[in-house]
XYZ file of C-alpha atoms in Angstrom:
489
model
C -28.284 -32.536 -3.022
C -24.538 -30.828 -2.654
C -21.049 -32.592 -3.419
C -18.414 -31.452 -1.908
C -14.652 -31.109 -3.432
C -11.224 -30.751 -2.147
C -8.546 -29.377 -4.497
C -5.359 -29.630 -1.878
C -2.036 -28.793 -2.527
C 0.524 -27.781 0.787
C 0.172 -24.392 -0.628
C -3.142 -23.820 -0.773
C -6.582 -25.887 0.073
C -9.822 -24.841 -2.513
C -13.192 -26.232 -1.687
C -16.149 -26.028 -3.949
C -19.794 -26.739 -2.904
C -22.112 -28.011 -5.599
C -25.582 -28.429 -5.750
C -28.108 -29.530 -8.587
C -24.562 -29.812 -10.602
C -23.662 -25.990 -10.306
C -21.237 -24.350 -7.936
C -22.777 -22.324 -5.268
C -19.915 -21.550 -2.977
C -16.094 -21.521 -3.260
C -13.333 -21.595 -0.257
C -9.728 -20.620 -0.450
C -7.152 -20.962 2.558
C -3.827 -20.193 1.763
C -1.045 -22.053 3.651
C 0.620 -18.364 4.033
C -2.488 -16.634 4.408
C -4.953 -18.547 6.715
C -7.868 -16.596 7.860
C -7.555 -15.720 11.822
C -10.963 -16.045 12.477
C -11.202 -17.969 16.155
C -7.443 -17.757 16.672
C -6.649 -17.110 20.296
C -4.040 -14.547 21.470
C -2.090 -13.792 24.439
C -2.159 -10.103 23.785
C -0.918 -6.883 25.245
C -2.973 -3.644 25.129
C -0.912 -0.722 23.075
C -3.140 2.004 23.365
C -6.588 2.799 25.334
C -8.719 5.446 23.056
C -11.663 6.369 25.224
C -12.824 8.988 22.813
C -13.571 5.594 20.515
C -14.157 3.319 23.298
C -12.034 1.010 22.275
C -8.206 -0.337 22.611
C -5.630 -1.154 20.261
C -4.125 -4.340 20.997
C -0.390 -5.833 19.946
C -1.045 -9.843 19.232
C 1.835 -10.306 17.568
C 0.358 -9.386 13.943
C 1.840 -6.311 11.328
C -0.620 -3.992 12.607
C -2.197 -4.006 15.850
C -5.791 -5.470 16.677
C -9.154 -3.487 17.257
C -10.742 -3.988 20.573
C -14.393 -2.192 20.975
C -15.942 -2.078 24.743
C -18.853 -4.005 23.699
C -16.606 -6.897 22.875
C -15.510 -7.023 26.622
C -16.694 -10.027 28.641
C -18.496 -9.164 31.760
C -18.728 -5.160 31.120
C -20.007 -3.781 34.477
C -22.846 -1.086 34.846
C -22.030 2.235 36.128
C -24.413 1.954 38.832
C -26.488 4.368 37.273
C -29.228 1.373 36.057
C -29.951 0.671 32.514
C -26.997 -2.152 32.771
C -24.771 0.525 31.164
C -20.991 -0.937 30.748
C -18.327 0.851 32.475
C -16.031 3.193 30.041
C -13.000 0.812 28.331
C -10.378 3.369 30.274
C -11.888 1.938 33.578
C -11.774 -1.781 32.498
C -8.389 -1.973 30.483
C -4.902 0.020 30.754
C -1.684 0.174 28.526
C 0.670 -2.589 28.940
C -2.470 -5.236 30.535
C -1.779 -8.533 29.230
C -5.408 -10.010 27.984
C -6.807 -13.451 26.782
C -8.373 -12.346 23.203
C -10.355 -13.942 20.238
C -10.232 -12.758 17.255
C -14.008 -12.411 15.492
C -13.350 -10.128 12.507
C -10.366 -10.718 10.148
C -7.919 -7.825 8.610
C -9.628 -6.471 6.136
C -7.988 -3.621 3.404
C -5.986 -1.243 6.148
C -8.112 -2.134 9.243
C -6.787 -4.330 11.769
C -8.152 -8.154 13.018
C -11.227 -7.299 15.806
C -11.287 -9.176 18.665
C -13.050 -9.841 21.457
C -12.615 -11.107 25.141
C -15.566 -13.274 24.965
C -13.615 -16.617 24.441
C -15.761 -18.851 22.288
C -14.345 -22.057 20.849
C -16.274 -24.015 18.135
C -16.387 -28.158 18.136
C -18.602 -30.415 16.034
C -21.952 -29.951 17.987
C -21.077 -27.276 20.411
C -19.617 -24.038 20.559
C -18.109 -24.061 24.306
C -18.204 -20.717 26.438
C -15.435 -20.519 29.038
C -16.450 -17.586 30.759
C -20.900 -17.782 30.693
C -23.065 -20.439 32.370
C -25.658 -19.921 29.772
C -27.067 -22.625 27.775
C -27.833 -21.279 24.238
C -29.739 -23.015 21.071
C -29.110 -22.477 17.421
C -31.958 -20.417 16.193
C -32.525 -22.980 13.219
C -33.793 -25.559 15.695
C -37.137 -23.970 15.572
C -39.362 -26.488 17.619
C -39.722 -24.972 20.825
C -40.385 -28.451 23.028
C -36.850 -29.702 21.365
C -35.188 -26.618 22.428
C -35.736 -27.250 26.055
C -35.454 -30.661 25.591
C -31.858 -30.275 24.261
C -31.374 -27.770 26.587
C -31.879 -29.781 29.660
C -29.825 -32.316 28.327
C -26.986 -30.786 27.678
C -27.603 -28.814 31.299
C -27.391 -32.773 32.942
C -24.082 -33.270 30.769
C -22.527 -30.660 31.380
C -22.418 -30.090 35.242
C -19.852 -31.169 36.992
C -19.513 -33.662 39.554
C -20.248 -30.608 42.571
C -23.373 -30.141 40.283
C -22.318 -26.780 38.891
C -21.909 -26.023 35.568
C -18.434 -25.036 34.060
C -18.620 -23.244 31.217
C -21.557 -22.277 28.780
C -22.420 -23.848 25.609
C -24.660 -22.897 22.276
C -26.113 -26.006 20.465
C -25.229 -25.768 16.857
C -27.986 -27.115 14.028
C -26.330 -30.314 13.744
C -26.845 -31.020 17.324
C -30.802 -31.309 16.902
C -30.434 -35.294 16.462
C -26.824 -35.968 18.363
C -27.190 -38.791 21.275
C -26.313 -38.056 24.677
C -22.535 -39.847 23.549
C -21.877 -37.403 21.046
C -22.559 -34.406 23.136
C -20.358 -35.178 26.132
C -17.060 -36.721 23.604
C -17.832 -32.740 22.044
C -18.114 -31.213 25.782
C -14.978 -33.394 26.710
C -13.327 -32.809 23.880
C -14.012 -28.409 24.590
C -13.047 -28.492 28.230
C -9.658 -29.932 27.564
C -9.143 -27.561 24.436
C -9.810 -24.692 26.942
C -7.729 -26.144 29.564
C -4.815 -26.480 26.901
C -4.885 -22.699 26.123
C -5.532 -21.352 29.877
C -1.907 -23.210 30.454
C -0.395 -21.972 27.290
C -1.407 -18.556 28.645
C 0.129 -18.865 31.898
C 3.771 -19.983 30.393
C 4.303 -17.956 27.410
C 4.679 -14.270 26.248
C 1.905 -11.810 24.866
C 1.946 -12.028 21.115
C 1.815 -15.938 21.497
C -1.026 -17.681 19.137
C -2.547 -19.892 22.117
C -5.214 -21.840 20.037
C -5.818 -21.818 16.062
C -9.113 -22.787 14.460
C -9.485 -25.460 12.229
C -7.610 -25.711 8.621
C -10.436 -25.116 6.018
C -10.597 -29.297 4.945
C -11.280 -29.793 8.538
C -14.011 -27.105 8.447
C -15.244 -28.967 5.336
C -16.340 -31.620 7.791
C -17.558 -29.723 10.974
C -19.146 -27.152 9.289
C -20.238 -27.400 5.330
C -21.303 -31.332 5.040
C -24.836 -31.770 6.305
C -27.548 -34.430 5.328
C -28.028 -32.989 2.134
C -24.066 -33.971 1.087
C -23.687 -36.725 -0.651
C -20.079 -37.369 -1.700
C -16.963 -35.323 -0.487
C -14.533 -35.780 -2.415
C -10.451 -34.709 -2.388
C -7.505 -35.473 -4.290
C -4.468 -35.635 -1.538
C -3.937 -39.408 -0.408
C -2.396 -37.788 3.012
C -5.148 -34.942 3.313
C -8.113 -37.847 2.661
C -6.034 -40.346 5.778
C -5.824 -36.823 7.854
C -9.684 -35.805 7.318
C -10.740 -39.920 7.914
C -9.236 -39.816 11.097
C -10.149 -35.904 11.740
C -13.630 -37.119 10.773
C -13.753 -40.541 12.696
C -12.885 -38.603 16.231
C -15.203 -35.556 15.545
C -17.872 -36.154 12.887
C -18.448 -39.419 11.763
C -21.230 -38.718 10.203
C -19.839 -37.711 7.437
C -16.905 -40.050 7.097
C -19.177 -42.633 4.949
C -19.358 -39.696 2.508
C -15.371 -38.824 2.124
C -13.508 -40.124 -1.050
C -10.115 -40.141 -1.938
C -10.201 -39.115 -5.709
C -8.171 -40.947 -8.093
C -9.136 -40.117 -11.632
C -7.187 -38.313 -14.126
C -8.560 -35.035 -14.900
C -8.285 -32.733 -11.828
C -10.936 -32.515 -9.365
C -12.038 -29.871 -10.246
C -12.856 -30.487 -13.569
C -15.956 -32.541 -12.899
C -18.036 -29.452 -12.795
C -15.882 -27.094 -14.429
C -15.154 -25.119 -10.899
C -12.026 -23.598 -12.621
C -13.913 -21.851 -15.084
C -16.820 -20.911 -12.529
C -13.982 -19.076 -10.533
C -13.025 -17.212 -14.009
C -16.688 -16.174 -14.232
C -17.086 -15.363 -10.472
C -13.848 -12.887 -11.535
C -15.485 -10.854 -14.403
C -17.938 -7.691 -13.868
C -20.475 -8.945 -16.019
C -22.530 -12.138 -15.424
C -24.904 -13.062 -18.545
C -27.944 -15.084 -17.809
C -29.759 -17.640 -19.546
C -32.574 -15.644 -21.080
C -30.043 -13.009 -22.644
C -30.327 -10.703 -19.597
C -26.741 -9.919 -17.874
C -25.701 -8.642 -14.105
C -23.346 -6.166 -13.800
C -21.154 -6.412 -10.381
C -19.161 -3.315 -9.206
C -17.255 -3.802 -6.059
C -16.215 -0.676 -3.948
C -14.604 0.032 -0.341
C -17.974 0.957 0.758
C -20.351 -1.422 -0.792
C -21.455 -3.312 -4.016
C -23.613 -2.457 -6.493
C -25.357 -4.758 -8.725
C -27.032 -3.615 -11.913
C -29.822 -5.772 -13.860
C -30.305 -5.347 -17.993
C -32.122 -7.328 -20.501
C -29.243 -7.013 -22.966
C -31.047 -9.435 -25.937
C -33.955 -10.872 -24.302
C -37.165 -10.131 -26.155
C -38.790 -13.772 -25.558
C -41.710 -12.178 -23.724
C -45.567 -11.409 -25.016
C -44.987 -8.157 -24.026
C -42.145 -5.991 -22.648
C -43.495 -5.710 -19.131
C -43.221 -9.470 -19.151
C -39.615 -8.865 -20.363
C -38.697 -7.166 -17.654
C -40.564 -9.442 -15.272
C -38.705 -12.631 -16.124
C -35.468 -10.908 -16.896
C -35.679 -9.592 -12.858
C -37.068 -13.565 -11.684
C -34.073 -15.031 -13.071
C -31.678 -12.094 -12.298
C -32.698 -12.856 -8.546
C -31.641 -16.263 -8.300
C -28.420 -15.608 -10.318
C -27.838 -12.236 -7.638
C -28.349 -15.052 -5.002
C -25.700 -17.509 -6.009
C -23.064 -15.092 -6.955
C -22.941 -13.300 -3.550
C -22.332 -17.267 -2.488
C -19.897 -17.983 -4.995
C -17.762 -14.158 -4.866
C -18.790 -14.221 -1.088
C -19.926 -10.590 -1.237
C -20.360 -8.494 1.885
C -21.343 -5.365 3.441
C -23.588 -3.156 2.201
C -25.055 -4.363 -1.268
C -27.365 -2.485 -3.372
C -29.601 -4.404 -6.290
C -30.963 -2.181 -9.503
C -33.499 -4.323 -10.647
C -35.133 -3.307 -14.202
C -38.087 -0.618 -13.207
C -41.140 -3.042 -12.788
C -44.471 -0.872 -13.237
C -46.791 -2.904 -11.945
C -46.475 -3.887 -7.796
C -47.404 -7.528 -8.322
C -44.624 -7.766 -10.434
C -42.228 -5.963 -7.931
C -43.679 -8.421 -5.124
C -43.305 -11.650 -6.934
C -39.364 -10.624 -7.831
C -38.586 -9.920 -4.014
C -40.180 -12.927 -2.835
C -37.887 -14.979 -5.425
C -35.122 -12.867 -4.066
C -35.758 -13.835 -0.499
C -36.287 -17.348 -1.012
C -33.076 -17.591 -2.735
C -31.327 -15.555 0.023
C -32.791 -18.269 2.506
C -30.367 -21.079 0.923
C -26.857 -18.972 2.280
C -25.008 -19.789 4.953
C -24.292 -16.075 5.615
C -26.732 -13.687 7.326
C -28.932 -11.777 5.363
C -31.077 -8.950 5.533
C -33.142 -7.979 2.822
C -34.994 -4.480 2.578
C -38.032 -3.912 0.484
C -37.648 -1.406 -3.124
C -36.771 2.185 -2.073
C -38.562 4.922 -3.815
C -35.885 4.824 -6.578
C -36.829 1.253 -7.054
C -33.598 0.133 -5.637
C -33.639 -3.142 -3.296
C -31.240 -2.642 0.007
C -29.409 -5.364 1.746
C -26.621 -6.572 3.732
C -24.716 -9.960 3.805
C -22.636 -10.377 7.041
C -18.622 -9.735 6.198
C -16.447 -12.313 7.885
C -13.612 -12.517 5.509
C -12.365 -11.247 1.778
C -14.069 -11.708 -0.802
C -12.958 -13.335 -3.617
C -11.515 -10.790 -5.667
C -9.751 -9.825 -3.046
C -8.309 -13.004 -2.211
C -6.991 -13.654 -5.684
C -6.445 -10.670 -7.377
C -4.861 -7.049 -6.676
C -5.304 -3.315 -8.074
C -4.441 -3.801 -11.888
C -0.784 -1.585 -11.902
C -1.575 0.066 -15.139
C -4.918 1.827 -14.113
C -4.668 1.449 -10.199
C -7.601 0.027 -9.616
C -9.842 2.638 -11.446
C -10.758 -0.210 -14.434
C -9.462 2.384 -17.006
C -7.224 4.620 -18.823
C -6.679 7.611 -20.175
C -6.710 7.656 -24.180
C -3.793 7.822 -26.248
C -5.067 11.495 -27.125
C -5.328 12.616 -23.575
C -1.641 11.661 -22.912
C -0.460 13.074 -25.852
C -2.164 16.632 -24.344
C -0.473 15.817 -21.202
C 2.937 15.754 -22.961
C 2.296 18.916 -24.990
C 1.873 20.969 -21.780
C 4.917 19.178 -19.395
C 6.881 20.236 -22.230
C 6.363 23.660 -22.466
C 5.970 24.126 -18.491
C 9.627 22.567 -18.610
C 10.724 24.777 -21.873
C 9.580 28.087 -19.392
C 12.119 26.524 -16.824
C 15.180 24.883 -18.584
C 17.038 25.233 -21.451
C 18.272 22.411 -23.014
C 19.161 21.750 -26.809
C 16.517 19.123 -27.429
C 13.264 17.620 -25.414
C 13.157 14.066 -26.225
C 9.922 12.187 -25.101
C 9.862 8.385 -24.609
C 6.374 7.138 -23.986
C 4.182 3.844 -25.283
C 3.991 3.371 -29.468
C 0.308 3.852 -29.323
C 1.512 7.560 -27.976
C 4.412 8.413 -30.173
C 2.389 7.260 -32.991
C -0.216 9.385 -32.527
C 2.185 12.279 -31.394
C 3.840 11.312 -35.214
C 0.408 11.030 -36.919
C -3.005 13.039 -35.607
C -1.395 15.486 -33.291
C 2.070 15.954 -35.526
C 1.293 19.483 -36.568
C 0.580 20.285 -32.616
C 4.193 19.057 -31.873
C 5.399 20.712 -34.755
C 3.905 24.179 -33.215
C 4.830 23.222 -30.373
C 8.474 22.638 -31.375
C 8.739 26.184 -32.837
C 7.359 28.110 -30.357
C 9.680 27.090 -27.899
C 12.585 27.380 -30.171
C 13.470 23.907 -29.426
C 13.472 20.470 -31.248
C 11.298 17.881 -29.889
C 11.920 14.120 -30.603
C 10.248 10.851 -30.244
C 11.096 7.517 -28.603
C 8.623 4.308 -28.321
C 9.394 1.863 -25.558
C 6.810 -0.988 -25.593
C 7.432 -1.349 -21.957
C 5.859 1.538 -20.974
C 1.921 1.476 -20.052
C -1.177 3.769 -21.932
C -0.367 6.612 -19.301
C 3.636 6.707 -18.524
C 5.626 9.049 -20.217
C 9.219 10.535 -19.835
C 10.345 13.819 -20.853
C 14.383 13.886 -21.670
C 15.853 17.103 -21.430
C 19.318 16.655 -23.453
């Protein structure tokens, strides 16, 4: 069973999901920062790159959006069979004004992605504008409900001429709605699409036609289920907001929200503050002793497995075996909790014996089968590495809450006292070869000068009279490992 809480402030919303008492997932929306995933656009096309394929369209953002030809509705074949879509520089040109989504949000120094293929999201539904197809959530896995819900919502949705306007998918929470539910939700879609098509015909390109939900309304459409039993959140107006969000569009789980009262913060019933300090750090440590270590890159993440202290085991195969069993569940809930994506690879402790390398991946898997997220999970490569990918829809974490530290830039060190001290030694005497001034005077950090005054004094001292020059000292505490000035006076 899950809990849900809601930590709101008008700055910023924070959800935390909980289950078994331990936090498996954390949201962030900032009030300056929202996410622009399922935003709407009246945009303008910039620039048509056909070596690429794609576009680059202005939407009214800093940089300008990314628009790939397979993201175009109703791509055209060439007339050459195979259904092959027609090049983007025959379907778009500079200066076209287009109805876009955006699916992908801005991410490092790459631009939002968007598509043409309007989607719009409701509680049971997700409504397509432009298709006629009738899609079902691939979770609703009995194949005589699928066509049962199928025909249903095919009767609901045509309209009075008996055609159908507009597609829709069925989302998992649709597998037990009543034929009342459905049409409010199909109601409810057309009149959202109608809304935007006249916003689009009124106002300039770079206008935000439609904005998904805020993430507390999410909270409701998308993250309670059957298996939530309280949500709770501590803004009076946010709870009145969400009750009559909830009582229009899911009220379901209405019965479930609570306005919380108590003293301590919210989020202090299960510690979630100090869960988001952990979810921070490189290094996770598990029960048993064992510990994770979590590197983060541009290109993908890596996550390294060690039994640190453990030695519980009979023997040290079986070491290794449990130390990998648990490391698989904690690997599981810390891509939730981080929200980790791309390309991640897992260094499991070497397992000798195949059973053993079986038994971890099937843990792994079953884990996995718990997130939201899409998965894909490769077997152990020859180097005994296990491959995967977890679909990237917005920033992780880290990203969202930290930056590049500004003493190391983002490398996660620095260079020793010693080093710098070397690096001094030789600016000086490139600049002593160049200038000629009566004294060099260096001001760097006191863990420099006093080694410059201590270890490396007779160096400077050498230094100093084979230039013919004297060289003094200044400490400013300001001043990180690494910076260093060199006065010429």
């Amino acid at each position: 069973m899950q809990d849900i809480l809601i930590n709101w402030t008008p700055q910023e919303t924070r959800v935390a999901v909980v289950e078994n008492g331990a936090v498996q997932e954390l949201h962030l929306e900032r009030a300056l920062e929202r996410g622009l995933v399922g935003n709407i656009y009246l945009g303008k096309v910039a620039r048509v790159l056909p070596g690429m394929q794609s576009a680059f369209v202005d939407i009214g953002l800093e940089r300008a959006a990314f628009l790939h030809v397979a993201d175009l509705f109703g791509a055209r074949s060439d007339g050459n069979g195979g259904g092959v879509p027609l090049p983007i520089e025959k379907q778009v040109f500079e200066g076209q004004t287009l109805t876009v989504q955006v699916i992908k949000d801005p991410i490092g120094t790459k631009g939002a992605r968007l598509s043409t293929q309007i989607s719009i999201a409701g509680r049971l539904l997700v409504f397509l504008p432009q298709d006629k197809h009738i899609g079902i959530s691939q979770r609703i896995g009995s194949h005589e409900l699928r066509e049962q819900l199928r025909a249903r919502v095919q009767a609901l949705a045509a309209t009075p001429d008996g055609s159908a306007a507009g597609g829709f998918i069925l989302r998992t929470n649709a597998e037990d709605a009543t034929d009342a539910e459905l049409a409010d939700d199909i109601a409810y879609l057309r009149k959202t699409w109608a809304a935007i098509r006249q916003r689009a015909l009124s106002q300039p390109p770079g206008t935000l036609l439609h904005q998904d939900l805020t993430l507390a309304e999410r909270v409701l459409r998308d993250l309670a289920d059957e298996h939530t039993q309280t949500i709770r959140i501590d803004s009076k107006l946010q709870y009145e907001h969400l009750l009559a969000f909830g009582r229009a569009y899911t009220p379901g789980a209405v019965g479930k929200l609570q306005h919380y009262q108590g003293e301590r913060p919210v989020f202090d019933l299960f510690n979630v503050d100090d869960e988001i300090a952990k979810a921070l750090a490189r290094r996770v440590d598990l029960k048993s002793g064992g510990y994770l270590i979590i590197d983060q890159t541009e290109a993908l993440t890596t996550i390294d497995v060690n039994t640190g202290g453990f030695v519980g085991a009979r023997n040290f195969d079986d070491t290794i075996f449990k130390t990998n069993l648990e490391a698989a569940g904690a690997i599981a809930r810390q891509l939730r909790l981080r929200n980790l994506g791309g390309i991640i690879i897992v260094d499991f402790i070497d397992m000798s014996r195949e059973e053993h390398q079986a038994a971890v991946l099937a843990e792994f898997r079953k884990q996995l089968a718990r997130d939201r997220t899409k998965v894909t999970v490769g077997g152990f490569t020859q180097l005994g590495l296990v491959e995967m990918t977890r679909k990237r829809t917005r920033e992780s974490l880290a990203h969202m809450l930290c930056e590049p530290c500004p003493t190391c830039g983002g490398r996660g060190q620095v260079k020793t006292a010693r080093s710098v001290c070397y690096d001094i030694l030789r600016e000086i005497l490139r600049e002593a070869r160049q200038f000629d001034p009566k004294e060099f005077r260096v001001v760097a950090s006191p863990a420099v000068v006093e080694m410059l005054l201590d270890e490396e004094s007779p160096h400077l001292a050498g230094l100093s009279e084979f230039i013919g020059k004297p060289i003094s000292l200044s400490a400013e505490p300001s001043m990180n490992p690494e910076q260093y000035d060199i006065v010429l006076l």
